[in-house]
CSV table of C-alpha atoms in Angstrom, one decimal:
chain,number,residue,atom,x,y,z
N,14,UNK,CA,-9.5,-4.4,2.7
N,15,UNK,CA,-7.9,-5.3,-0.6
N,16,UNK,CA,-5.2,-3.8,-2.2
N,17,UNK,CA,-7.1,-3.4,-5.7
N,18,UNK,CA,-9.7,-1.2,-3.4
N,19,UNK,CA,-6.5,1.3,-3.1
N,20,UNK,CA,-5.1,0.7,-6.2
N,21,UNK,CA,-5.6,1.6,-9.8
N,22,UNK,CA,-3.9,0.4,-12.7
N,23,UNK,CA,-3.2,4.3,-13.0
N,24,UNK,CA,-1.6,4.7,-9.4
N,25,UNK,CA,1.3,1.8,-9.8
N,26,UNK,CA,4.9,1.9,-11.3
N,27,UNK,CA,7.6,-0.7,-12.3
N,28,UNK,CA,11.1,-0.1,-12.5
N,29,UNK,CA,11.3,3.4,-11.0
N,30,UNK,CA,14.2,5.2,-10.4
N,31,UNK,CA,14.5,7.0,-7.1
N,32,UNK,CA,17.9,8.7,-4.9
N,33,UNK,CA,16.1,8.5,-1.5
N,34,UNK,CA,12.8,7.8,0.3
N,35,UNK,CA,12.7,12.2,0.3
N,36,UNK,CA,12.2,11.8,-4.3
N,37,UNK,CA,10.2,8.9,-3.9
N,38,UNK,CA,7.4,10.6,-1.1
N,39,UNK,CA,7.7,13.6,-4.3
N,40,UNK,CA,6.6,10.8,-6.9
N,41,UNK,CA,3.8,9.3,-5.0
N,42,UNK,CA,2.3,12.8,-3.9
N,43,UNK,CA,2.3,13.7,-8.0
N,44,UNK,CA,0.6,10.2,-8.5
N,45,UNK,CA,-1.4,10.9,-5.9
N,46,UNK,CA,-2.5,14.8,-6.8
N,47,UNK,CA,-2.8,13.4,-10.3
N,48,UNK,CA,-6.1,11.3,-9.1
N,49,UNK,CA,-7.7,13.7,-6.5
N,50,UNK,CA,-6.6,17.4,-8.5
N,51,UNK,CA,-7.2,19.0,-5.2
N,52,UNK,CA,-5.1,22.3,-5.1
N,53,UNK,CA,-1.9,22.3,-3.5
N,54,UNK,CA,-2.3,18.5,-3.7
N,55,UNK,CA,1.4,17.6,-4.6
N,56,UNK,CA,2.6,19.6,-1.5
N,57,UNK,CA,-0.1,18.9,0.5
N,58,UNK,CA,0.5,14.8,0.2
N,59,UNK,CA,4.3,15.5,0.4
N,60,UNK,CA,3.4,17.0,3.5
N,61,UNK,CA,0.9,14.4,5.2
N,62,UNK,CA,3.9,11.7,4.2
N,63,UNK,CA,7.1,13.4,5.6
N,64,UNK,CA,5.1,14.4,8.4
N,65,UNK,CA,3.9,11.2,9.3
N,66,UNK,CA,7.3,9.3,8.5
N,67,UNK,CA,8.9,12.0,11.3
N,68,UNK,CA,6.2,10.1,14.2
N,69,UNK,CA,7.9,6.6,12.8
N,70,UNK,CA,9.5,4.8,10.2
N,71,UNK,CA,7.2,3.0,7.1
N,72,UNK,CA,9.8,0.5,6.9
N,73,UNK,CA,7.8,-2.9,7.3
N,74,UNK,CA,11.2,-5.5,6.3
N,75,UNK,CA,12.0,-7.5,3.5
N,76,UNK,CA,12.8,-4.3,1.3
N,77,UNK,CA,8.9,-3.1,1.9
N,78,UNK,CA,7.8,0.1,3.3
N,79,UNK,CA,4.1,1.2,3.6
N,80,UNK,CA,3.9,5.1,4.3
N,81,UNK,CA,0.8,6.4,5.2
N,82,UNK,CA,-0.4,10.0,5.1
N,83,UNK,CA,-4.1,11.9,6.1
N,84,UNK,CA,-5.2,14.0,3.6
N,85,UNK,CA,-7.3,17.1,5.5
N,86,UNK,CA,-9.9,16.8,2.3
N,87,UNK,CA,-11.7,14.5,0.0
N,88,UNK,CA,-14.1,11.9,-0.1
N,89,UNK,CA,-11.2,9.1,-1.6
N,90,UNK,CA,-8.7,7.1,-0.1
N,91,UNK,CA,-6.0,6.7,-2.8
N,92,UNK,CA,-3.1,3.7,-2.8
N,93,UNK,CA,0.3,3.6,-4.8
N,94,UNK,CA,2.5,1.2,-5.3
N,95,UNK,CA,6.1,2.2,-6.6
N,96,UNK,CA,8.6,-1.2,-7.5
N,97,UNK,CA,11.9,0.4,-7.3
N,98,UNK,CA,14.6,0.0,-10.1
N,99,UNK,CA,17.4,-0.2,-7.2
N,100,UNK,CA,16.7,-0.6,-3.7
N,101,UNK,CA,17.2,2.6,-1.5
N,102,UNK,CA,18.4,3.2,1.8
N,103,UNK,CA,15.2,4.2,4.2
N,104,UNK,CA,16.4,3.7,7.5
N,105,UNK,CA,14.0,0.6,7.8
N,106,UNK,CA,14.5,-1.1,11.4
N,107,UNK,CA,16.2,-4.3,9.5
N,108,UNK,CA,18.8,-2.3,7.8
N,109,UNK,CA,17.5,-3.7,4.4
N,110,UNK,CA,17.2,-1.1,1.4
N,111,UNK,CA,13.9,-0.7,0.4
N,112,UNK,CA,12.4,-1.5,-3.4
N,113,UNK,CA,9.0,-2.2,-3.0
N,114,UNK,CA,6.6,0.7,-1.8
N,115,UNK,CA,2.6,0.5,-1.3
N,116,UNK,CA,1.8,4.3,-0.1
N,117,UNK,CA,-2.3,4.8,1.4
N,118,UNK,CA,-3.5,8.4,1.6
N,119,UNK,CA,-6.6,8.4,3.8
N,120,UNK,CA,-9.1,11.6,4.1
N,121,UNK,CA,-8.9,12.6,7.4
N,122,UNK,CA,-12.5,12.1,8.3
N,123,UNK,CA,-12.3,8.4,7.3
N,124,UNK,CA,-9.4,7.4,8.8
N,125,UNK,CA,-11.4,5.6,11.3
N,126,UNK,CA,-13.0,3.2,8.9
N,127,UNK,CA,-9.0,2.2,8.0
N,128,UNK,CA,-7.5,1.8,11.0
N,129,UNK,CA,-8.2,-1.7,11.8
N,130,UNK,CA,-7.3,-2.6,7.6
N,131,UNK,CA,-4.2,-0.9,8.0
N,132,UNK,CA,-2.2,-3.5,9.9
N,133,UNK,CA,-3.9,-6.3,7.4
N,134,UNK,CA,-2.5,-4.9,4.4
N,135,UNK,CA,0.9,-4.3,6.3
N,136,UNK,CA,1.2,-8.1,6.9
N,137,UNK,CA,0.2,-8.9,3.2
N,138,UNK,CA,2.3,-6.8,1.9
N,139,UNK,CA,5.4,-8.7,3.8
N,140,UNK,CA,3.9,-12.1,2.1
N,141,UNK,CA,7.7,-13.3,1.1
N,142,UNK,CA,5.5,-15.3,-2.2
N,143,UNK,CA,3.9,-11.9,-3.0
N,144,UNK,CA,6.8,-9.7,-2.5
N,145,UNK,CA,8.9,-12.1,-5.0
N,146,UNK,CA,6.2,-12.1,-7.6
N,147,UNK,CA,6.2,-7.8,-7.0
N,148,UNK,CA,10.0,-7.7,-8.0
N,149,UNK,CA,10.2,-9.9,-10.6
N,150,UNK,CA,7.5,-7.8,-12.8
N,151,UNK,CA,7.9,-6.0,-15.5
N,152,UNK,CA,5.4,-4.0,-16.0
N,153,UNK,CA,2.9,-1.7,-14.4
N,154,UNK,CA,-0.2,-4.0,-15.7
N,155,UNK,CA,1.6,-7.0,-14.7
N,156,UNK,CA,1.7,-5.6,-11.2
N,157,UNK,CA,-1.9,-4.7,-11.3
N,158,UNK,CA,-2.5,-8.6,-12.2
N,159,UNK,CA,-0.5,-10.0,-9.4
N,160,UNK,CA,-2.4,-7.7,-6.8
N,161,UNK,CA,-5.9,-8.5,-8.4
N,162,UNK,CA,-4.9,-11.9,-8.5
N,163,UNK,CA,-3.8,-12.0,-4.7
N,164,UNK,CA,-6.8,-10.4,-3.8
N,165,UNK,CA,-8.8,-12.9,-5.0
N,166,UNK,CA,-6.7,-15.8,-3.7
N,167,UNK,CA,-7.1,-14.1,0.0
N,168,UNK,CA,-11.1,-13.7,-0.4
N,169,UNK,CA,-11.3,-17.6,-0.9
N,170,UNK,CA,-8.8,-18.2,2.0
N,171,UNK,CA,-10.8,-15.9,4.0
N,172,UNK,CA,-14.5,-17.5,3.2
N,173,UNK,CA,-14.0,-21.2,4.0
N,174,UNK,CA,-12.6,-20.4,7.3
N,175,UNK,CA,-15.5,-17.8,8.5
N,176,UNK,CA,-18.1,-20.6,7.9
N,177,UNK,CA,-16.2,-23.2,9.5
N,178,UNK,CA,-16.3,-20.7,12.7
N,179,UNK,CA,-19.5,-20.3,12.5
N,180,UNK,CA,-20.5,-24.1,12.0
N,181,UNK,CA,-18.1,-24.8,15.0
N,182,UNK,CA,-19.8,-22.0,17.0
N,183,UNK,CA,-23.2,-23.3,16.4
N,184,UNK,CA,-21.9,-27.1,17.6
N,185,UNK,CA,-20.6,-25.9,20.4
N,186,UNK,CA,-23.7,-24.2,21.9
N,187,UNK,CA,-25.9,-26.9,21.3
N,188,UNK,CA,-23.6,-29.1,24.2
């Protein structure tokens, strides 16, 4: 999965200024309720977030946290990505203050086809080169570059070493 699947230049904002993790779970479900229009969608994606951060901590280290939330309706799985002005406390496990934020909001009935992308996404999203790239931007499109930009840097990665597996697999059953 890539992050511009999530994404939209619409969901993402630079230089945000936030108290605690509590305001910045309000601005994502407002982002968030702002792309679906489902009623009672701000409370509703409050409430999947703060709900789900009670079973666990988003924190991922570094200064990143990725919360998650299931939404009970819809047909869209919806990303946002908040850079942080100043770095707020969030309890993370590594005692850092957190400033970069990539939210996912997954319909309930389709949380099965994210599971296994989930961890993926986590361990980009703690890429030290991406994260530096993430807090030195200054915009919101600038943002949206760096992620499109990564994403297609990871799908060239990616292809080279799937057909070398399956060029070694095909050796190695002809012995």
């Amino acid at each position: 999965m890539k992050f511009t699947e999530l994404l939209t230049p619409q969901t993402i904002r630079q230089g945000m200024i936030s108290s605690s993790k509590k305001r910045v779970f309000e601005s994502i479900a407002r982002i968030v309720e702002e792309q679906l229009q489902m009623e009672n969608g701000e409370q509703c994606c409050f409430d999947c977030l703060f709900n789900r951060e009670k079973l666990g901590n988003s924190g991922l280290g570094g200064g990143v946290a990725m919360p998650k939330g299931r939404l009970p309706q819809g047909t869209k799985s919806v990303g946002v990505f908040i850079q942080l002005e100043t770095p707020i406390d969030y309890d993370a496990a590594d005692k850092r203050d957190v400033d970069l934020i990539f939210a996912v909001l997954i319909p309930e009935n389709m949380c099965g086809d994210y599971v296994r992308c989930l961890p993926t996404l986590a361990e980009h999203l703690t890429d030290k080169s991406l994260c530096k790239q993430l807090r030195a931007a200054k915009s919101a499109d600038e943002i949206w570059q760096i992620f499109l930009h990564y994403d297609q840097c990871e799908v060239v990665q990616v292809e080279p070493a799937e057909t070398e597996t399956s060029i070694s697999m095909q050796g190695g059953s002809e012995e």
